[in-house]
Amino acid sequence: MSKIKNKKRTRIIWRTVLSVLLIIAVGANIALYHFSDVISAYFSTIDMDSKEAVAAREKSTDIVEQIADEGIVLLKNDDHVLPLKTSKEKKRKVNVFGWSFTNPIYGGTGSGSADASTAVTPKQGLESAGFEINEQLYKAYVDTGIERPIVGMNGQDWTIPEPEPSKFYTDERMKQAKEFSDTAIVFLARSGGEGADLPVSLDGEDTFNPKGGPQGPKGVRYGNKDDLDANKHYLELSNREKGMIDAVTANFDQVILVVNSSNTFELGWIKEYSQIKSVINIAGPGQNGFSSLGKVLAGQVNPSGRTVDIYTTDLLKNPAMSSFGDLYYLVENEDSSYSIAMDKEKVKLNYVDYKEGVYLGYRFYETAADEGFINYDEEVVYPFGYGLSYTTFAQEVIPNSLKWDNKNISVDVKVTNTGSVEGKEVVQLYYSAPYTGKIEKPSRVLGAFAKTDVIKPGESETITLSFKVEDMASFDSKYVYTSNGGYVLEPGTYSLMLMKNSQEKIAAVGSKELSQVIYDTQARSSDQQVAVNQLNRELTGEGSLTNVLSRANGFANLNQVLTQDQTYTVKDADKSMTVKGKVITSDFIDYLNGIRYDVPADKRDQAPTTGADNGKTLKEYVGIDYHDKRWDSLLDQLTVDDMVRLSTLGGYRTIEIASVGKPATLDYDGPAAINNMNMAANGLSGIAFPAEVLLASTWNVDLAKQMGESIGSEARAYGVTGWYAPAMNIHRTAFAGRNFEYYSEDGLLSGKMAAAVTKGFQSKGGYVYIKHFALNDQETNRTNGVLTWADEQTVREVYLKPFEIAVKEGGAKAVMSSFNSVGNTWAGASSGLLKEILRNEWGFTGLVKTDFYMINTYPYMNYELGIRNGNDVYLTGAAPVGVPKVQTESNDTLWAMRDAAHNILYTVANSSAIDDPMSSQTPTWVKITIAVDVLFALIIGFGFFLTFRNGKKQGKETTV
């Protein structure tokens, strides 16, 4: 009997084990189904060695070098020291000083980074151009064991890597160098990246935090104790670098300085060293851009790059620097329930004031000089749009070529190479609008530009420059001429100037007395609706900007604007308190929380139709106008779950929706390459393109279009449809961490470059996500929903300008919204920004996606408010973990999701994904899972069969 009981107990145990295994298997399959999108994205295989991929990368490599050829900027060339002639028969010997020559900056860090592990080094670039490097000196730098400090999203070490001068630059070493060559090149480099801005003081007080924080890590600074100097910032010579410069100039009379930095470097100090004959700037050059450095130094390429920012003597004197970085209102309130507060007793509300207004960069310095407010030569080292050549050019306006009617302006400029070397020239046309004191205006603004082809000595090329009269209108955000705001051409004299750069005039092109024109009842020709103040709710209210820089009386309010205190304390009280010149009430926290989290009550009585069986597929809607009513039949087929998943699972893809035949797409990062830094899948990284600063420095729109085409071809070969690029925020200061992946301080130059890249990429079937929309011009506190205060004139004329051009001229099909707030409203939930300006005014018909979303980290990125106000998709990088919760019982939310689905489906339908979907084949992991499931089912089934069969057999034996 005991034997029978033991067998029965064994059968029970085995059945229990098999049942548990079955439950685990079912649970695992449910989880796999739930996470299928993420797994597919992670394990998708992309053939990097296909014929198409190899050909695309080869083309990209060529374009990278062309960009570097034209983007290197020659800033100084006294005594015509450059070029340094080389020959195949005899290499030119040079000494290169500076540790960074052994480990340069190829781009930046974060989402704008690219794989440069196989990139051409500066040493290789110089050697391929015919130079012989002092190997003994080079090896000495390598042997120091210094490593490039990490400046990344998980922490920063801002150490400037150089050996200690007194120990390294010994008499023996310098003697060896002089015997090797009489020519010295000094190589300096600065890095930057996503997650932190560059230090404005090398004080060494902050501690390095290796863990950092999500997208906003802390940490500085710093290994070289002798290099700490609270009176110096990151973008000037460090103490060690100055020691190196002193040592080199004491031993060499012919010194060439190479600055490898995308952030504008402070260069006023070079006037102190007569031995420094030439200065070159090369921003992050990508895969093989350092080959171009060698060619430029050797004269094999004639430099034609121009500065994209003004170079000032003191970068900290930029008016924008007075409100940049870690600024906050400190609210003392023990009972605060503010959801982002790190300390409940002291709530820090981060903010930034764009109190410089429209006077940013060259617009301030040129205007201030014209007003007699500054001595230009003392304040400015190199103007905006500045750059030298190995040849000389003459530019002249062709007589009677100026055409200026009520709508358009155009002029022909003849460019002649008057030197002895072939080269390219940049032609720049600026305008000056009348300043009446009613609307702020810089004294000159870039209106149009173009770059010539290669012009041989003695030959000429004619360039036509054109723009619209309405482009000279200023935005009246203070209701001087309008009741709701709007663009205005004030009456007075408008002038055109042909310039070498923002400072040097070549010729007066013409002027015209214009009558007053107010675009309040009729829109500008490029707008779909009249532009009015759309950001009032966001940009006005408690905490808003009240004192903006004015040109009146020669910038009489400058000191008042710059010296406003940067920290405000508001105590819990029932009445308003004036604190440091600002009025903030004790209710501000509740007021802000209401804007960020309170979802309005539904206005719709009925939910949209869902789950209809209309038999439509997305492929039938290719080329169908966005506003065509036929879309309703397709949208009716979407289920509520379809719409939820489509809008919440947007991390580096858009998901497949079977009910309407929508394929999945891969959307990868940029702007320097097709890469998937955050996804880790496939080890995918396309060719590393130069930093956007280097591209903009070419001032060559055709080359920008070729870059877009090349990256578009790579994307097509990799099966990638969406590209998180181009990035086009403004260089508000030199210290912004992501300046490397933005173009310029000027909105027109940035916009034209972005539009060209956009056209190029989308011509290959993909769609871009122009980013970060908008006012995301610093890294500090950007993920805290920093309150960004500016008047709407400043926002529109400077910071929205690149996006406007990219939409209207580039045809951008997707937009990435930004982390920060526009005034008091998260940019991703600003109806004025995303619906009125972007869609209704500019005519955008694509999709809008958030920046990286984490539900517990960025709670202000409220899903309900975002989806209702024009943000269609959430970039959930680890989706479906951490996806936003959706109130599907809300009719208004359902209708908003339907609109979002329309935008997404329309974008995908008009992309290459509709013909070549990544979802057309069953993923390998799914096939493996199915095979394992079948095998597992057979094993478990057989196990149950055996236990039950043996149980019946045992039962019969017991009966007998």
mmCIF file of C-alpha atoms in Angstrom, residues 666-868:
data_model
loop_
_atom_site.group_PDB
_atom_site.id
_atom_site.type_symbol
_atom_site.label_atom_id
_atom_site.label_comp_id
_atom_site.label_asym_id
_atom_site.label_seq_id
_atom_site.Cartn_x
_atom_site.Cartn_y
_atom_site.Cartn_z
ATOM 1 C CA LEU A 666 12.424 52.543 -36.889
ATOM 2 C CA ASP A 667 13.132 56.123 -35.816
ATOM 3 C CA TYR A 668 16.746 56.643 -34.809
ATOM 4 C CA ASP A 669 18.869 59.398 -33.387
ATOM 5 C CA GLY A 670 21.104 61.996 -34.991
ATOM 6 C CA PRO A 671 22.040 64.681 -35.895
ATOM 7 C CA ALA A 672 25.598 63.550 -36.699
ATOM 8 C CA ALA A 673 24.707 60.046 -37.872
ATOM 9 C CA ILE A 674 22.063 57.377 -37.974
ATOM 10 C CA ASN A 675 22.616 55.846 -34.562
ATOM 11 C CA ASN A 676 20.646 54.267 -31.761
ATOM 12 C CA MET A 677 22.558 55.387 -28.718
ATOM 13 C CA ASN A 678 19.625 54.743 -26.413
ATOM 14 C CA MET A 679 18.362 51.485 -27.913
ATOM 15 C CA ALA A 680 21.605 49.464 -27.828
ATOM 16 C CA ALA A 681 20.154 47.314 -30.607
ATOM 17 C CA ASN A 682 22.284 45.994 -33.410
ATOM 18 C CA GLY A 683 25.330 48.108 -32.538
ATOM 19 C CA LEU A 684 24.077 50.310 -35.344
ATOM 20 C CA SER A 685 25.886 53.517 -36.167
ATOM 21 C CA GLY A 686 26.138 55.126 -39.542
ATOM 22 C CA ILE A 687 29.042 57.236 -40.747
ATOM 23 C CA ALA A 688 29.946 59.948 -38.236
ATOM 24 C CA PHE A 689 29.150 63.290 -39.852
ATOM 25 C CA PRO A 690 30.650 66.548 -38.611
ATOM 26 C CA ALA A 691 29.023 68.554 -35.868
ATOM 27 C CA GLU A 692 26.284 70.828 -37.175
ATOM 28 C CA VAL A 693 28.504 73.801 -36.326
ATOM 29 C CA LEU A 694 31.022 72.630 -38.905
ATOM 30 C CA LEU A 695 28.281 72.140 -41.496
ATOM 31 C CA ALA A 696 26.911 75.626 -40.855
ATOM 32 C CA SER A 697 30.438 77.016 -41.106
ATOM 33 C CA THR A 698 30.470 76.002 -44.773
ATOM 34 C CA TRP A 699 27.634 78.467 -45.472
ATOM 35 C CA ASN A 700 26.893 76.026 -48.306
ATOM 36 C CA VAL A 701 23.220 75.083 -48.517
ATOM 37 C CA ASP A 702 23.812 72.656 -51.407
ATOM 38 C CA LEU A 703 26.338 70.764 -49.306
ATOM 39 C CA ALA A 704 23.834 70.597 -46.456
ATOM 40 C CA LYS A 705 21.308 69.061 -48.831
ATOM 41 C CA GLN A 706 23.886 66.480 -49.914
ATOM 42 C CA MET A 707 24.496 65.616 -46.277
ATOM 43 C CA GLY A 708 20.772 65.017 -45.805
ATOM 44 C CA GLU A 709 20.643 62.873 -48.940
ATOM 45 C CA SER A 710 23.614 60.792 -47.811
ATOM 46 C CA ILE A 711 22.227 60.143 -44.343
ATOM 47 C CA GLY A 712 18.846 59.448 -45.948
ATOM 48 C CA SER A 713 20.427 56.816 -48.190
ATOM 49 C CA GLU A 714 22.098 55.210 -45.198
ATOM 50 C CA ALA A 715 18.822 55.199 -43.295
ATOM 51 C CA ARG A 716 17.014 53.576 -46.220
ATOM 52 C CA ALA A 717 19.686 50.899 -46.449
ATOM 53 C CA TYR A 718 19.393 50.184 -42.702
ATOM 54 C CA GLY A 719 15.595 50.095 -42.726
ATOM 55 C CA VAL A 720 15.352 53.311 -40.689
ATOM 56 C CA THR A 721 12.545 55.712 -41.602
ATOM 57 C CA GLY A 722 12.533 58.474 -38.974
ATOM 58 C CA TRP A 723 15.583 60.513 -37.973
ATOM 59 C CA TYR A 724 15.757 62.566 -34.759
ATOM 60 C CA ALA A 725 17.395 65.495 -36.529
ATOM 61 C CA PRO A 726 18.277 68.096 -37.567
ATOM 62 C CA ALA A 727 18.643 69.936 -34.263
ATOM 63 C CA MET A 728 18.289 73.697 -34.560
ATOM 64 C CA ASN A 729 18.187 75.411 -31.228
ATOM 65 C CA ILE A 730 20.103 78.663 -31.038
ATOM 66 C CA HIS A 731 23.610 79.335 -29.710
ATOM 67 C CA ARG A 732 22.299 81.728 -27.085
ATOM 68 C CA THR A 733 25.635 81.606 -25.286
ATOM 69 C CA ALA A 734 28.948 79.927 -25.991
ATOM 70 C CA PHE A 735 28.549 77.704 -22.927
ATOM 71 C CA ALA A 736 25.535 75.624 -23.930
ATOM 72 C CA GLY A 737 26.480 71.960 -23.813
ATOM 73 C CA ARG A 738 24.758 71.028 -27.072
ATOM 74 C CA ASN A 739 25.991 73.892 -29.231
ATOM 75 C CA PHE A 740 27.900 71.290 -31.232
ATOM 76 C CA GLU A 741 24.639 69.858 -32.571
ATOM 77 C CA TYR A 742 23.010 73.219 -33.269
ATOM 78 C CA TYR A 743 23.986 75.428 -36.171
ATOM 79 C CA SER A 744 24.444 79.030 -35.158
ATOM 80 C CA GLU A 745 23.409 82.088 -33.176
ATOM 81 C CA ASP A 746 21.525 83.275 -36.266
ATOM 82 C CA GLY A 747 18.050 81.970 -37.091
ATOM 83 C CA LEU A 748 18.283 82.464 -40.859
ATOM 84 C CA LEU A 749 21.567 80.589 -41.251
ATOM 85 C CA SER A 750 20.302 77.839 -38.952
ATOM 86 C CA GLY A 751 16.992 77.588 -40.783
ATOM 87 C CA LYS A 752 18.443 77.462 -44.277
ATOM 88 C CA MET A 753 20.866 74.718 -43.259
ATOM 89 C CA ALA A 754 18.143 72.749 -41.493
ATOM 90 C CA ALA A 755 15.742 73.094 -44.429
ATOM 91 C CA ALA A 756 18.387 71.817 -46.845
ATOM 92 C CA VAL A 757 19.260 68.816 -44.656
ATOM 93 C CA THR A 758 15.554 68.110 -44.260
ATOM 94 C CA LYS A 759 14.904 68.202 -48.003
ATOM 95 C CA GLY A 760 17.850 65.922 -48.638
ATOM 96 C CA PHE A 761 16.919 63.305 -46.069
ATOM 97 C CA GLN A 762 13.217 63.229 -46.913
ATOM 98 C CA SER A 763 13.975 62.897 -50.626
ATOM 99 C CA LYS A 764 15.068 59.346 -49.787
ATOM 100 C CA GLY A 765 11.689 58.427 -48.308
ATOM 101 C CA GLY A 766 12.229 59.082 -44.626
ATOM 102 C CA TYR A 767 11.026 61.844 -42.359
ATOM 103 C CA VAL A 768 12.990 64.067 -39.994
ATOM 104 C CA TYR A 769 12.133 65.171 -36.471
ATOM 105 C CA ILE A 770 13.290 68.783 -36.292
ATOM 106 C CA LYS A 771 14.183 69.453 -32.674
ATOM 107 C CA HIS A 772 13.924 70.646 -29.906
ATOM 108 C CA PHE A 773 10.756 72.706 -30.260
ATOM 109 C CA ALA A 774 11.354 75.180 -28.649
ATOM 110 C CA LEU A 775 13.546 77.452 -26.453
ATOM 111 C CA ASN A 776 15.675 74.471 -25.391
ATOM 112 C CA ASP A 777 18.869 76.540 -25.521
ATOM 113 C CA GLN A 778 20.642 75.347 -22.384
ATOM 114 C CA GLU A 779 21.152 71.988 -20.700
ATOM 115 C CA THR A 780 21.017 73.167 -17.103
ATOM 116 C CA ASN A 781 17.641 72.265 -15.578
ATOM 117 C CA ARG A 782 16.140 71.483 -18.997
ATOM 118 C CA THR A 783 14.587 68.285 -17.640
ATOM 119 C CA ASN A 784 13.100 70.129 -14.680
ATOM 120 C CA GLY A 785 10.643 71.866 -16.951
ATOM 121 C CA VAL A 786 12.628 75.087 -16.585
ATOM 122 C CA LEU A 787 10.379 78.135 -16.938
ATOM 123 C CA THR A 788 11.661 79.989 -20.001
ATOM 124 C CA TRP A 789 10.559 83.613 -20.075
ATOM 125 C CA ALA A 790 10.809 85.740 -23.213
ATOM 126 C CA ASP A 791 8.630 88.185 -25.110
ATOM 127 C CA GLU A 792 6.976 86.765 -28.213
ATOM 128 C CA GLN A 793 8.948 89.042 -30.520
ATOM 129 C CA THR A 794 12.168 87.460 -29.280
ATOM 130 C CA VAL A 795 10.719 83.963 -29.523
ATOM 131 C CA ARG A 796 9.518 84.401 -33.098
ATOM 132 C CA GLU A 797 12.342 86.462 -34.604
ATOM 133 C CA VAL A 798 15.235 84.498 -33.124
ATOM 134 C CA TYR A 799 14.335 81.131 -31.620
ATOM 135 C CA LEU A 800 11.433 79.910 -33.779
ATOM 136 C CA LYS A 801 12.969 81.169 -37.018
ATOM 137 C CA PRO A 802 14.986 77.974 -37.806
ATOM 138 C CA PHE A 803 11.927 75.784 -37.229
ATOM 139 C CA GLU A 804 9.752 78.045 -39.340
ATOM 140 C CA ILE A 805 12.149 77.830 -42.277
ATOM 141 C CA ALA A 806 12.583 74.067 -41.880
ATOM 142 C CA VAL A 807 8.792 73.616 -42.062
ATOM 143 C CA LYS A 808 7.995 76.128 -44.791
ATOM 144 C CA GLU A 809 11.010 75.578 -47.048
ATOM 145 C CA GLY A 810 12.248 72.155 -45.975
ATOM 146 C CA GLY A 811 8.855 70.499 -45.680
ATOM 147 C CA ALA A 812 9.703 68.848 -42.364
ATOM 148 C CA LYS A 813 7.294 66.005 -41.636
ATOM 149 C CA ALA A 814 7.924 65.516 -37.917
ATOM 150 C CA VAL A 815 8.848 67.593 -34.893
ATOM 151 C CA MET A 816 10.322 66.734 -31.503
ATOM 152 C CA SER A 817 9.032 68.914 -28.689
ATOM 153 C CA SER A 818 11.317 69.906 -25.832
ATOM 154 C CA PHE A 819 11.694 69.242 -22.113
ATOM 155 C CA ASN A 820 11.549 72.864 -21.022
ATOM 156 C CA SER A 821 8.559 75.081 -20.474
ATOM 157 C CA VAL A 822 7.618 77.981 -22.714
ATOM 158 C CA GLY A 823 6.923 80.437 -19.949
ATOM 159 C CA ASN A 824 4.854 78.443 -17.479
ATOM 160 C CA THR A 825 3.624 75.724 -19.860
ATOM 161 C CA TRP A 826 5.540 72.599 -20.857
ATOM 162 C CA ALA A 827 6.526 73.049 -24.493
ATOM 163 C CA GLY A 828 4.923 69.707 -25.322
ATOM 164 C CA ALA A 829 1.563 70.887 -24.048
ATOM 165 C CA SER A 830 1.543 74.363 -25.549
ATOM 166 C CA SER A 831 -1.426 74.667 -27.864
ATOM 167 C CA GLY A 832 -0.201 78.064 -29.015
ATOM 168 C CA LEU A 833 3.117 76.564 -30.047
ATOM 169 C CA LEU A 834 2.086 73.158 -31.408
ATOM 170 C CA LYS A 835 -1.344 73.866 -32.846
ATOM 171 C CA GLU A 836 -1.608 77.534 -33.671
ATOM 172 C CA ILE A 837 1.942 78.459 -34.731
ATOM 173 C CA LEU A 838 3.224 75.126 -36.018
ATOM 174 C CA ARG A 839 0.125 73.722 -37.693
ATOM 175 C CA ASN A 840 -2.362 76.491 -38.337
ATOM 176 C CA GLU A 841 0.082 79.282 -39.080
ATOM 177 C CA TRP A 842 3.018 77.486 -40.711
ATOM 178 C CA GLY A 843 0.931 74.723 -42.314
ATOM 179 C CA PHE A 844 2.704 71.726 -40.750
ATOM 180 C CA THR A 845 0.863 68.419 -41.271
ATOM 181 C CA GLY A 846 3.167 65.839 -39.714
ATOM 182 C CA LEU A 847 3.550 64.280 -36.284
ATOM 183 C CA VAL A 848 4.945 65.714 -33.051
ATOM 184 C CA LYS A 849 6.854 63.500 -30.615
ATOM 185 C CA THR A 850 8.126 64.303 -27.144
ATOM 186 C CA ASP A 851 11.736 64.233 -26.096
ATOM 187 C CA PHE A 852 12.707 61.230 -23.943
ATOM 188 C CA TYR A 853 9.895 60.397 -21.530
ATOM 189 C CA MET A 854 10.029 58.745 -18.115
ATOM 190 C CA ILE A 855 6.802 58.805 -16.156
ATOM 191 C CA ASN A 856 8.327 59.080 -12.683
ATOM 192 C CA THR A 857 11.118 61.472 -13.618
ATOM 193 C CA TYR A 858 9.403 64.076 -15.754
ATOM 194 C CA PRO A 859 5.881 64.245 -14.310
ATOM 195 C CA TYR A 860 5.251 67.664 -15.846
ATOM 196 C CA MET A 861 5.231 65.986 -19.288
ATOM 197 C CA ASN A 862 1.552 65.336 -18.703
ATOM 198 C CA TYR A 863 0.074 62.928 -21.236
ATOM 199 C CA GLU A 864 -3.493 64.232 -21.178
ATOM 200 C CA LEU A 865 -2.404 67.845 -21.696
ATOM 201 C CA GLY A 866 0.212 66.894 -24.269
ATOM 202 C CA ILE A 867 -2.087 64.794 -26.446
ATOM 203 C CA ARG A 868 -4.863 67.397 -26.275
#
